[in-house]
Amino acid sequence: MHRLRLLLELKHRGTLGAVAKALNYSASTISQQLSQLEAEVGVELLEPVGRRVRLTSQADTLVAHAEIMLRQMEAAETAVAQSLAEITGTVRIATFQTALTLVSRALVRIEEAHPRLRVEVLQEEPQRALPRLLAHDLDLVVVEEFPHHPLPRRSDIHYQELLRDRLRIALPAGTPSASDVWQCLAGRTWAVEPLGTASRDWMRMICREAGHEPDIRFTTTDLLMQRQLVADGHAVAILPDLLGPADDPGLTLVDIPGGPCYRDVHTATRQDRAAHPAITAVRSALTDACARQAAPSASGGCGPFGSGTLSGP
């Protein structure tokens, strides 16, 4: 079944290199697995086209059946699990850095309520974790969604909201106040996440909406490093409340003009696995962990990007 999943990935992604990158394998490993699948099926599944390969007509037929088989297998596993009095098995979770605290809190409840349920946790950004979810390498992914940057809503992924996490501009402590936040940011360098991330695209969008082109000097996915760069006076950044307390003495935290603004945090699983007792147990524990977070106003959001007053957190 694992090799059938790799064939499905190749069908969707087009190249062995793309499959290897998405699933964090080497291209040679993918090639070896598919060669073994050819031997098991007894027909050629791939044919060379220049430096690439493409699926044969027999492979396309196999893919169509594999999709049905994989869905049926997950439905069978869910039905068996629902018939048991105790929740067991393994749930493999991927989460981004600032949600690790929520996951850790959830593990406490899971260990108490479901001692035979094993949870494995991997720190990985959503853009890499979601393809691995679809390839059945993961069972649950904690994802983030920034304003004006919605996640693609695939029919084979089931999303469930966890919380709304407030986003603020972080400046070094003792930053002189100004009547306009953007005036205060003028001439400062930024610490941001890498190219292609939703957080960076959103940051650049709101800056440009305000007529401010950000001077990006520091790039890292590590928000703890971003916070340290701000505290040491090297940069400014947009940081989420999940990262730590809003009264951090090393920072001055202010709302984004036109805000307050939030990112939405969700869990994602395969649609056919959403009703599995192990998945519902982990999601319930995560929801309880989120209940300890301050709930933002239901009317909160990101409004037009105008001027704002620099004030305390």
PDB file of C-alpha atoms in Angstrom:
ATOM      1  CA  MET A   1       0.000   0.000   0.000  1.00  0.00           C
ATOM      2  CA  HIS A   2       2.891   2.359   0.719  1.00  0.00           C
ATOM      3  CA  ARG A   3       4.215   1.866  -2.815  1.00  0.00           C
ATOM      4  CA  LEU A   4       0.759   2.511  -4.239  1.00  0.00           C
ATOM      5  CA  ARG A   5       0.746   5.801  -2.333  1.00  0.00           C
ATOM      6  CA  LEU A   6       4.082   6.730  -3.941  1.00  0.00           C
ATOM      7  CA  LEU A   7       2.629   5.975  -7.372  1.00  0.00           C
ATOM      8  CA  LEU A   8      -0.313   8.239  -6.544  1.00  0.00           C
ATOM      9  CA  GLU A   9       2.088  11.013  -5.547  1.00  0.00           C
ATOM     10  CA  LEU A  10       3.972  10.644  -8.818  1.00  0.00           C
ATOM     11  CA  LYS A  11       0.685  10.890 -10.710  1.00  0.00           C
ATOM     12  CA  HIS A  12      -0.198  14.132  -8.897  1.00  0.00           C
ATOM     13  CA  ARG A  13       3.280  15.728  -8.792  1.00  0.00           C
ATOM     14  CA  GLY A  14       4.722  14.708 -12.135  1.00  0.00           C
ATOM     15  CA  THR A  15       8.386  14.038 -11.268  1.00  0.00           C
ATOM     16  CA  LEU A  16      10.346  11.773  -8.952  1.00  0.00           C
ATOM     17  CA  GLY A  17      12.195  14.831  -7.662  1.00  0.00           C
ATOM     18  CA  ALA A  18       8.929  16.539  -6.693  1.00  0.00           C
ATOM     19  CA  VAL A  19       7.719  13.414  -4.874  1.00  0.00           C
ATOM     20  CA  ALA A  20      11.043  13.080  -3.058  1.00  0.00           C
ATOM     21  CA  LYS A  21      10.980  16.730  -1.988  1.00  0.00           C
ATOM     22  CA  ALA A  22       7.377  16.584  -0.792  1.00  0.00           C
ATOM     23  CA  LEU A  23       7.848  13.400   1.235  1.00  0.00           C
ATOM     24  CA  ASN A  24      11.407  14.084   2.435  1.00  0.00           C
ATOM     25  CA  TYR A  25      12.845  11.014   0.704  1.00  0.00           C
ATOM     26  CA  SER A  26      15.681  10.725  -1.794  1.00  0.00           C
ATOM     27  CA  ALA A  27      14.749  10.368  -5.465  1.00  0.00           C
ATOM     28  CA  SER A  28      16.639   7.055  -5.593  1.00  0.00           C
ATOM     29  CA  THR A  29      14.511   5.673  -2.741  1.00  0.00           C
ATOM     30  CA  ILE A  30      11.323   6.608  -4.583  1.00  0.00           C
ATOM     31  CA  SER A  31      12.668   5.017  -7.776  1.00  0.00           C
ATOM     32  CA  GLN A  32      13.590   1.780  -5.975  1.00  0.00           C
ATOM     33  CA  GLN A  33      10.148   1.532  -4.354  1.00  0.00           C
ATOM     34  CA  LEU A  34       8.373   2.024  -7.680  1.00  0.00           C
ATOM     35  CA  SER A  35      10.634  -0.550  -9.357  1.00  0.00           C
ATOM     36  CA  GLN A  36       9.612  -3.023  -6.658  1.00  0.00           C
ATOM     37  CA  LEU A  37       5.961  -2.160  -7.303  1.00  0.00           C
ATOM     38  CA  GLU A  38       6.473  -2.922 -11.013  1.00  0.00           C
ATOM     39  CA  ALA A  39       7.876  -6.331 -10.062  1.00  0.00           C
ATOM     40  CA  GLU A  40       4.903  -7.019  -7.777  1.00  0.00           C
ATOM     41  CA  VAL A  41       2.319  -5.999 -10.377  1.00  0.00           C
ATOM     42  CA  GLY A  42       4.151  -7.674 -13.253  1.00  0.00           C
ATOM     43  CA  VAL A  43       3.926  -4.822 -15.778  1.00  0.00           C
ATOM     44  CA  GLU A  44       5.873  -1.660 -16.542  1.00  0.00           C
ATOM     45  CA  LEU A  45       4.408   1.309 -14.739  1.00  0.00           C
ATOM     46  CA  LEU A  46       6.861   4.019 -15.797  1.00  0.00           C
ATOM     47  CA  GLU A  47       8.355   4.954 -19.134  1.00  0.00           C
ATOM     48  CA  PRO A  48      11.176   7.423 -19.770  1.00  0.00           C
ATOM     49  CA  VAL A  49      10.443  10.755 -21.459  1.00  0.00           C
ATOM     50  CA  GLY A  50      13.714  12.620 -21.852  1.00  0.00           C
ATOM     51  CA  ARG A  51      15.172  12.937 -18.349  1.00  0.00           C
ATOM     52  CA  ARG A  52      11.799  12.325 -16.709  1.00  0.00           C
ATOM     53  CA  VAL A  53       9.350   9.458 -16.433  1.00  0.00           C
ATOM     54  CA  ARG A  54       5.623   9.245 -16.990  1.00  0.00           C
ATOM     55  CA  LEU A  55       2.990   6.735 -16.005  1.00  0.00           C
ATOM     56  CA  THR A  56       2.001   4.042 -18.488  1.00  0.00           C
ATOM     57  CA  SER A  57      -1.651   3.379 -19.240  1.00  0.00           C
ATOM     58  CA  GLN A  58      -1.453   0.363 -16.909  1.00  0.00           C
ATOM     59  CA  ALA A  59      -0.158   2.649 -14.144  1.00  0.00           C
ATOM     60  CA  ASP A  60      -3.086   5.029 -14.688  1.00  0.00           C
ATOM     61  CA  THR A  61      -5.458   2.073 -14.294  1.00  0.00           C
ATOM     62  CA  LEU A  62      -3.676   1.019 -11.111  1.00  0.00           C
ATOM     63  CA  VAL A  63      -3.817   4.574  -9.722  1.00  0.00           C
ATOM     64  CA  ALA A  64      -7.593   4.736 -10.171  1.00  0.00           C
ATOM     65  CA  HIS A  65      -8.036   1.525  -8.182  1.00  0.00           C
ATOM     66  CA  ALA A  66      -5.403   2.524  -5.601  1.00  0.00           C
ATOM     67  CA  GLU A  67      -7.354   5.654  -4.688  1.00  0.00           C
ATOM     68  CA  ILE A  68     -10.443   3.540  -3.978  1.00  0.00           C
ATOM     69  CA  MET A  69      -8.421   0.943  -2.058  1.00  0.00           C
ATOM     70  CA  LEU A  70      -6.772   3.543   0.176  1.00  0.00           C
ATOM     71  CA  ARG A  71     -10.100   5.170   1.034  1.00  0.00           C
ATOM     72  CA  GLN A  72     -11.645   1.774   1.806  1.00  0.00           C
ATOM     73  CA  MET A  73      -8.700   0.801   3.990  1.00  0.00           C
ATOM     74  CA  GLU A  74      -9.043   3.968   6.080  1.00  0.00           C
ATOM     75  CA  ALA A  75     -12.804   3.439   6.369  1.00  0.00           C
ATOM     76  CA  ALA A  76     -12.196  -0.140   7.551  1.00  0.00           C
ATOM     77  CA  GLU A  77      -9.591   0.973  10.099  1.00  0.00           C
ATOM     78  CA  THR A  78     -11.979   3.616  11.427  1.00  0.00           C
ATOM     79  CA  ALA A  79     -14.856   1.124  11.724  1.00  0.00           C
ATOM     80  CA  VAL A  80     -12.710  -1.345  13.642  1.00  0.00           C
ATOM     81  CA  ALA A  81     -11.406   1.378  15.972  1.00  0.00           C
ATOM     82  CA  GLN A  82     -14.941   2.620  16.653  1.00  0.00           C
ATOM     83  CA  SER A  83     -15.961  -0.883  17.753  1.00  0.00           C
ATOM     84  CA  LEU A  84     -13.338  -0.962  20.523  1.00  0.00           C
ATOM     85  CA  ALA A  85     -13.886   0.245  24.086  1.00  0.00           C
ATOM     86  CA  GLU A  86     -10.356   1.641  24.381  1.00  0.00           C
ATOM     87  CA  ILE A  87      -8.552   4.044  22.044  1.00  0.00           C
ATOM     88  CA  THR A  88      -5.226   2.617  20.885  1.00  0.00           C
ATOM     89  CA  GLY A  89      -2.816   2.956  18.001  1.00  0.00           C
ATOM     90  CA  THR A  90      -0.476   5.705  16.854  1.00  0.00           C
ATOM     91  CA  VAL A  91      -1.225   9.251  15.708  1.00  0.00           C
ATOM     92  CA  ARG A  92       1.589  11.074  13.889  1.00  0.00           C
ATOM     93  CA  ILE A  93       1.281  14.846  14.262  1.00  0.00           C
ATOM     94  CA  ALA A  94       3.153  17.619  12.468  1.00  0.00           C
ATOM     95  CA  THR A  95       3.040  21.100  13.953  1.00  0.00           C
ATOM     96  CA  PHE A  96       4.710  24.443  13.389  1.00  0.00           C
ATOM     97  CA  GLN A  97       6.944  25.903  16.083  1.00  0.00           C
ATOM     98  CA  THR A  98       4.612  28.175  18.033  1.00  0.00           C
ATOM     99  CA  ALA A  99       1.877  25.528  18.311  1.00  0.00           C
ATOM    100  CA  LEU A 100       4.221  23.085  20.063  1.00  0.00           C
ATOM    101  CA  THR A 101       3.072  24.448  23.435  1.00  0.00           C
ATOM    102  CA  LEU A 102      -0.539  23.536  22.604  1.00  0.00           C
ATOM    103  CA  VAL A 103       0.497  20.057  21.477  1.00  0.00           C
ATOM    104  CA  SER A 104       2.527  19.521  24.649  1.00  0.00           C
ATOM    105  CA  ARG A 105      -0.453  20.515  26.825  1.00  0.00           C
ATOM    106  CA  ALA A 106      -2.699  18.185  24.831  1.00  0.00           C
ATOM    107  CA  LEU A 107      -0.301  15.275  25.388  1.00  0.00           C
ATOM    108  CA  VAL A 108      -0.845  15.555  29.148  1.00  0.00           C
ATOM    109  CA  ARG A 109      -4.573  14.931  28.762  1.00  0.00           C
ATOM    110  CA  ILE A 110      -4.053  12.175  26.174  1.00  0.00           C
ATOM    111  CA  GLU A 111      -1.638  10.301  28.461  1.00  0.00           C
ATOM    112  CA  GLU A 112      -4.186  10.487  31.296  1.00  0.00           C
ATOM    113  CA  ALA A 113      -7.315   9.619  29.314  1.00  0.00           C
ATOM    114  CA  HIS A 114      -5.893   7.251  26.696  1.00  0.00           C
ATOM    115  CA  PRO A 115      -2.706   5.607  28.034  1.00  0.00           C
ATOM    116  CA  ARG A 116      -2.499   3.148  25.135  1.00  0.00           C
ATOM    117  CA  LEU A 117      -2.680   5.851  22.473  1.00  0.00           C
ATOM    118  CA  ARG A 118       0.797   6.686  21.179  1.00  0.00           C
ATOM    119  CA  VAL A 119       1.368  10.188  19.776  1.00  0.00           C
ATOM    120  CA  GLU A 120       4.439  11.007  17.711  1.00  0.00           C
ATOM    121  CA  VAL A 121       5.187  14.699  17.121  1.00  0.00           C
ATOM    122  CA  LEU A 122       7.214  16.247  14.322  1.00  0.00           C
ATOM    123  CA  GLN A 123       7.982  19.949  13.939  1.00  0.00           C
ATOM    124  CA  GLU A 124       7.382  20.843  10.307  1.00  0.00           C
ATOM    125  CA  GLU A 125       5.895  23.781   8.480  1.00  0.00           C
ATOM    126  CA  PRO A 126       2.398  23.230   6.993  1.00  0.00           C
ATOM    127  CA  GLN A 127       3.489  23.643   3.366  1.00  0.00           C
ATOM    128  CA  ARG A 128       5.711  20.561   3.765  1.00  0.00           C
ATOM    129  CA  ALA A 129       3.486  18.661   6.185  1.00  0.00           C
ATOM    130  CA  LEU A 130       0.232  18.725   4.179  1.00  0.00           C
ATOM    131  CA  PRO A 131       1.664  16.747   1.220  1.00  0.00           C
ATOM    132  CA  ARG A 132       2.994  14.191   3.694  1.00  0.00           C
ATOM    133  CA  LEU A 133      -0.490  13.989   5.237  1.00  0.00           C
ATOM    134  CA  LEU A 134      -1.956  13.109   1.842  1.00  0.00           C
ATOM    135  CA  ALA A 135       0.805  10.537   1.341  1.00  0.00           C
ATOM    136  CA  HIS A 136      -0.229   8.884   4.646  1.00  0.00           C
ATOM    137  CA  ASP A 137       3.113   9.662   6.301  1.00  0.00           C
ATOM    138  CA  LEU A 138       1.230  11.809   8.856  1.00  0.00           C
ATOM    139  CA  ASP A 139      -2.206  11.586  10.454  1.00  0.00           C
ATOM    140  CA  LEU A 140      -2.798  15.131  11.720  1.00  0.00           C
ATOM    141  CA  VAL A 141      -1.254  18.485  10.842  1.00  0.00           C
ATOM    142  CA  VAL A 142      -1.558  21.741  12.780  1.00  0.00           C
ATOM    143  CA  VAL A 143      -1.758  24.505  10.169  1.00  0.00           C
ATOM    144  CA  GLU A 144      -1.963  28.294  10.178  1.00  0.00           C
ATOM    145  CA  GLU A 145      -3.977  30.600   7.912  1.00  0.00           C
ATOM    146  CA  PHE A 146      -3.114  34.280   7.586  1.00  0.00           C
ATOM    147  CA  PRO A 147      -5.532  37.104   6.649  1.00  0.00           C
ATOM    148  CA  HIS A 148      -6.131  37.268   2.889  1.00  0.00           C
ATOM    149  CA  HIS A 149      -4.097  34.060   2.417  1.00  0.00           C
ATOM    150  CA  PRO A 150      -6.632  31.210   2.728  1.00  0.00           C
ATOM    151  CA  LEU A 151      -5.520  27.604   2.671  1.00  0.00           C
ATOM    152  CA  PRO A 152      -6.520  25.576  -0.402  1.00  0.00           C
ATOM    153  CA  ARG A 153      -9.681  23.691   0.548  1.00  0.00           C
ATOM    154  CA  ARG A 154      -9.125  20.239  -0.900  1.00  0.00           C
ATOM    155  CA  SER A 155     -12.060  17.870  -0.733  1.00  0.00           C
ATOM    156  CA  ASP A 156      -9.840  15.091   0.658  1.00  0.00           C
ATOM    157  CA  ILE A 157      -8.688  17.149   3.677  1.00  0.00           C
ATOM    158  CA  HIS A 158     -10.877  17.802   6.721  1.00  0.00           C
ATOM    159  CA  TYR A 159     -10.105  21.029   8.618  1.00  0.00           C
ATOM    160  CA  GLN A 160     -11.162  21.878  12.166  1.00  0.00           C
ATOM    161  CA  GLU A 161     -10.540  25.283  13.751  1.00  0.00           C
ATOM    162  CA  LEU A 162      -8.506  25.420  16.966  1.00  0.00           C
ATOM    163  CA  LEU A 163      -8.124  29.110  17.804  1.00  0.00           C
ATOM    164  CA  ARG A 164      -7.520  32.629  16.510  1.00  0.00           C
ATOM    165  CA  ASP A 165      -4.019  33.778  17.394  1.00  0.00           C
ATOM    166  CA  ARG A 166      -3.428  37.523  17.646  1.00  0.00           C
ATOM    167  CA  LEU A 167      -0.583  39.015  15.582  1.00  0.00           C
ATOM    168  CA  ARG A 168       1.315  42.121  16.687  1.00  0.00           C
ATOM    169  CA  ILE A 169       4.240  44.207  15.542  1.00  0.00           C
ATOM    170  CA  ALA A 170       7.205  43.680  17.879  1.00  0.00           C
ATOM    171  CA  LEU A 171       9.688  46.509  18.393  1.00  0.00           C
ATOM    172  CA  PRO A 172      12.623  46.727  20.817  1.00  0.00           C
ATOM    173  CA  ALA A 173      11.664  47.751  24.356  1.00  0.00           C
ATOM    174  CA  GLY A 174      11.946  51.478  24.924  1.00  0.00           C
ATOM    175  CA  THR A 175      11.121  52.381  21.325  1.00  0.00           C
ATOM    176  CA  PRO A 176      10.118  56.068  21.371  1.00  0.00           C
ATOM    177  CA  SER A 177       6.377  56.461  20.865  1.00  0.00           C
ATOM    178  CA  ALA A 178       5.001  58.065  17.730  1.00  0.00           C
ATOM    179  CA  SER A 179       1.562  59.019  16.515  1.00  0.00           C
ATOM    180  CA  ASP A 180       1.886  56.597  13.583  1.00  0.00           C
ATOM    181  CA  VAL A 181       3.153  53.017  13.805  1.00  0.00           C
ATOM    182  CA  TRP A 182       4.480  53.128  10.249  1.00  0.00           C
ATOM    183  CA  GLN A 183       6.396  56.305  11.043  1.00  0.00           C
ATOM    184  CA  CYS A 184       8.016  54.453  13.925  1.00  0.00           C
ATOM    185  CA  LEU A 185       8.960  51.561  11.584  1.00  0.00           C
ATOM    186  CA  ALA A 186      10.599  53.804   8.990  1.00  0.00           C
ATOM    187  CA  GLY A 187      14.246  52.925   8.486  1.00  0.00           C
ATOM    188  CA  ARG A 188      14.098  49.749  10.580  1.00  0.00           C
ATOM    189  CA  THR A 189      15.098  46.309   9.347  1.00  0.00           C
ATOM    190  CA  TRP A 190      12.750  43.329   9.511  1.00  0.00           C
ATOM    191  CA  ALA A 191      13.056  39.709  10.638  1.00  0.00           C
ATOM    192  CA  VAL A 192      10.686  37.510   8.621  1.00  0.00           C
ATOM    193  CA  GLU A 193      10.046  33.941   7.518  1.00  0.00           C
ATOM    194  CA  PRO A 194      11.437  32.626   4.187  1.00  0.00           C
ATOM    195  CA  LEU A 195      10.185  33.392   0.689  1.00  0.00           C
ATOM    196  CA  GLY A 196       7.007  31.535  -0.233  1.00  0.00           C
ATOM    197  CA  THR A 197       5.579  31.450   3.305  1.00  0.00           C
ATOM    198  CA  ALA A 198       2.133  32.954   3.885  1.00  0.00           C
ATOM    199  CA  SER A 199       3.373  34.992   6.846  1.00  0.00           C
ATOM    200  CA  ARG A 200       6.040  36.737   4.761  1.00  0.00           C
ATOM    201  CA  ASP A 201       3.667  37.385   1.849  1.00  0.00           C
ATOM    202  CA  TRP A 202       1.099  38.861   4.257  1.00  0.00           C
ATOM    203  CA  MET A 203       3.687  41.043   6.026  1.00  0.00           C
ATOM    204  CA  ARG A 204       4.872  42.466   2.735  1.00  0.00           C
ATOM    205  CA  MET A 205       1.274  43.073   1.642  1.00  0.00           C
ATOM    206  CA  ILE A 206       0.314  45.112   4.699  1.00  0.00           C
ATOM    207  CA  CYS A 207       3.537  47.108   4.530  1.00  0.00           C
ATOM    208  CA  ARG A 208       2.975  47.996   0.892  1.00  0.00           C
ATOM    209  CA  GLU A 209      -0.657  48.844   1.571  1.00  0.00           C
ATOM    210  CA  ALA A 210       0.711  51.428   3.994  1.00  0.00           C
ATOM    211  CA  GLY A 211       3.251  52.727   1.467  1.00  0.00           C
ATOM    212  CA  HIS A 212       6.122  51.176   3.407  1.00  0.00           C
ATOM    213  CA  GLU A 213       8.629  48.882   1.627  1.00  0.00           C
ATOM    214  CA  PRO A 214      10.122  46.589   4.305  1.00  0.00           C
ATOM    215  CA  ASP A 215      13.909  46.292   4.548  1.00  0.00           C
ATOM    216  CA  ILE A 216      14.305  42.537   5.094  1.00  0.00           C
ATOM    217  CA  ARG A 217      17.669  41.609   6.567  1.00  0.00           C
ATOM    218  CA  PHE A 218      16.932  38.527   8.677  1.00  0.00           C
ATOM    219  CA  THR A 219      15.167  35.411   7.375  1.00  0.00           C
ATOM    220  CA  THR A 220      14.324  32.463   9.610  1.00  0.00           C
ATOM    221  CA  THR A 221      11.411  30.153  10.393  1.00  0.00           C
ATOM    222  CA  ASP A 222      12.486  30.244  14.046  1.00  0.00           C
ATOM    223  CA  LEU A 223      10.239  32.834  15.703  1.00  0.00           C
ATOM    224  CA  LEU A 224      12.210  32.589  18.930  1.00  0.00           C
ATOM    225  CA  MET A 225      15.209  33.832  16.959  1.00  0.00           C
ATOM    226  CA  GLN A 226      13.081  36.616  15.476  1.00  0.00           C
ATOM    227  CA  ARG A 227      11.996  37.648  18.972  1.00  0.00           C
ATOM    228  CA  GLN A 228      15.629  37.707  20.157  1.00  0.00           C
ATOM    229  CA  LEU A 229      16.667  39.843  17.193  1.00  0.00           C
ATOM    230  CA  VAL A 230      13.942  42.325  18.129  1.00  0.00           C
ATOM    231  CA  ALA A 231      14.849  42.309  21.825  1.00  0.00           C
ATOM    232  CA  ASP A 232      18.504  42.979  20.959  1.00  0.00           C
ATOM    233  CA  GLY A 233      17.505  45.963  18.830  1.00  0.00           C
ATOM    234  CA  HIS A 234      18.467  44.485  15.447  1.00  0.00           C
ATOM    235  CA  ALA A 235      15.036  44.214  13.841  1.00  0.00           C
ATOM    236  CA  VAL A 236      11.273  44.464  14.045  1.00  0.00           C
ATOM    237  CA  ALA A 237       8.939  41.565  13.363  1.00  0.00           C
ATOM    238  CA  ILE A 238       5.335  40.416  13.429  1.00  0.00           C
ATOM    239  CA  LEU A 239       4.933  37.887  16.222  1.00  0.00           C
ATOM    240  CA  PRO A 240       1.934  35.794  17.338  1.00  0.00           C
ATOM    241  CA  ASP A 241       0.643  35.717  20.896  1.00  0.00           C
ATOM    242  CA  LEU A 242       1.218  31.937  20.995  1.00  0.00           C
ATOM    243  CA  LEU A 243       4.947  32.655  21.062  1.00  0.00           C
ATOM    244  CA  GLY A 244       4.801  34.037  24.583  1.00  0.00           C
ATOM    245  CA  PRO A 245       3.325  36.616  26.946  1.00  0.00           C
ATOM    246  CA  ALA A 246       2.281  39.984  25.552  1.00  0.00           C
ATOM    247  CA  ASP A 247       4.117  41.735  28.413  1.00  0.00           C
ATOM    248  CA  ASP A 248       7.606  40.490  27.416  1.00  0.00           C
ATOM    249  CA  PRO A 249       9.929  43.102  28.987  1.00  0.00           C
ATOM    250  CA  GLY A 250      12.302  42.944  26.020  1.00  0.00           C
ATOM    251  CA  LEU A 251       9.674  44.005  23.509  1.00  0.00           C
ATOM    252  CA  THR A 252       7.161  46.695  22.743  1.00  0.00           C
ATOM    253  CA  LEU A 253       4.161  44.994  21.142  1.00  0.00           C
ATOM    254  CA  VAL A 254       1.623  47.045  19.198  1.00  0.00           C
ATOM    255  CA  ASP A 255      -1.419  46.192  17.136  1.00  0.00           C
ATOM    256  CA  ILE A 256      -1.129  46.307  13.389  1.00  0.00           C
ATOM    257  CA  PRO A 257      -2.802  49.474  12.074  1.00  0.00           C
ATOM    258  CA  GLY A 258      -6.335  48.690  10.975  1.00  0.00           C
ATOM    259  CA  GLY A 259      -6.368  45.627  13.229  1.00  0.00           C
ATOM    260  CA  PRO A 260      -6.318  43.829  15.523  1.00  0.00           C
ATOM    261  CA  CYS A 261      -5.227  40.992  13.227  1.00  0.00           C
ATOM    262  CA  TYR A 262      -5.266  37.241  13.794  1.00  0.00           C
ATOM    263  CA  ARG A 263      -4.043  34.093  12.151  1.00  0.00           C
ATOM    264  CA  ASP A 264      -6.408  31.135  12.290  1.00  0.00           C
ATOM    265  CA  VAL A 265      -4.962  27.857  13.586  1.00  0.00           C
ATOM    266  CA  HIS A 266      -6.570  24.607  12.409  1.00  0.00           C
ATOM    267  CA  THR A 267      -5.965  20.892  12.498  1.00  0.00           C
ATOM    268  CA  ALA A 268      -6.055  19.004   9.216  1.00  0.00           C
ATOM    269  CA  THR A 269      -6.506  15.303   8.587  1.00  0.00           C
ATOM    270  CA  ARG A 270      -7.545  13.157   5.660  1.00  0.00           C
ATOM    271  CA  GLN A 271     -11.293  13.266   5.117  1.00  0.00           C
ATOM    272  CA  ASP A 272     -11.606   9.482   5.415  1.00  0.00           C
ATOM    273  CA  ARG A 273      -9.808   9.504   8.765  1.00  0.00           C
ATOM    274  CA  ALA A 274     -11.634  12.397  10.419  1.00  0.00           C
ATOM    275  CA  ALA A 275     -14.038  10.094  12.303  1.00  0.00           C
ATOM    276  CA  HIS A 276     -11.310   7.778  13.620  1.00  0.00           C
ATOM    277  CA  PRO A 277     -11.475   7.686  17.442  1.00  0.00           C
ATOM    278  CA  ALA A 278      -7.743   8.348  17.806  1.00  0.00           C
ATOM    279  CA  ILE A 279      -7.990  11.468  15.647  1.00  0.00           C
ATOM    280  CA  THR A 280     -11.074  12.759  17.485  1.00  0.00           C
ATOM    281  CA  ALA A 281      -9.342  12.146  20.840  1.00  0.00           C
ATOM    282  CA  VAL A 282      -6.265  14.134  19.830  1.00  0.00           C
ATOM    283  CA  ARG A 283      -8.373  16.936  18.398  1.00  0.00           C
ATOM    284  CA  SER A 284     -10.435  17.078  21.583  1.00  0.00           C
ATOM    285  CA  ALA A 285      -7.268  17.326  23.686  1.00  0.00           C
ATOM    286  CA  LEU A 286      -5.950  20.128  21.482  1.00  0.00           C
ATOM    287  CA  THR A 287      -9.251  21.987  21.816  1.00  0.00           C
ATOM    288  CA  ASP A 288      -8.980  21.751  25.597  1.00  0.00           C
ATOM    289  CA  ALA A 289      -5.413  23.080  25.421  1.00  0.00           C
ATOM    290  CA  CYS A 290      -6.626  26.029  23.370  1.00  0.00           C
ATOM    291  CA  ALA A 291      -9.274  26.823  25.981  1.00  0.00           C
ATOM    292  CA  ARG A 292      -6.432  28.119  28.159  1.00  0.00           C
ATOM    293  CA  GLN A 293      -5.611  30.724  25.535  1.00  0.00           C
ATOM    294  CA  ALA A 294      -7.375  34.087  25.769  1.00  0.00           C
ATOM    295  CA  ALA A 295     -10.337  34.119  23.407  1.00  0.00           C
ATOM    296  CA  PRO A 296     -10.297  37.129  21.004  1.00  0.00           C
ATOM    297  CA  SER A 297     -13.405  39.118  20.250  1.00  0.00           C
ATOM    298  CA  ALA A 298     -15.584  37.508  17.628  1.00  0.00           C
ATOM    299  CA  SER A 299     -15.596  40.778  15.752  1.00  0.00           C
ATOM    300  CA  GLY A 300     -11.804  41.018  15.642  1.00  0.00           C
ATOM    301  CA  GLY A 301     -10.062  41.032  12.309  1.00  0.00           C
ATOM    302  CA  CYS A 302      -7.903  43.011   9.945  1.00  0.00           C
ATOM    303  CA  GLY A 303      -9.558  46.137   8.666  1.00  0.00           C
ATOM    304  CA  PRO A 304      -8.214  48.670   6.179  1.00  0.00           C
ATOM    305  CA  PHE A 305      -4.563  49.480   6.690  1.00  0.00           C
ATOM    306  CA  GLY A 306      -4.476  53.029   8.021  1.00  0.00           C
ATOM    307  CA  SER A 307      -2.451  54.849  10.622  1.00  0.00           C
ATOM    308  CA  GLY A 308      -2.265  53.602  14.173  1.00  0.00           C
ATOM    309  CA  THR A 309      -1.053  54.877  17.488  1.00  0.00           C
ATOM    310  CA  LEU A 310       2.007  53.319  19.065  1.00  0.00           C
ATOM    311  CA  SER A 311       1.022  52.101  22.499  1.00  0.00           C
ATOM    312  CA  GLY A 312       1.778  49.384  24.979  1.00  0.00           C
ATOM    313  CA  PRO A 313       0.768  45.735  24.565  1.00  0.00           C
TER     314      PRO A 313
END
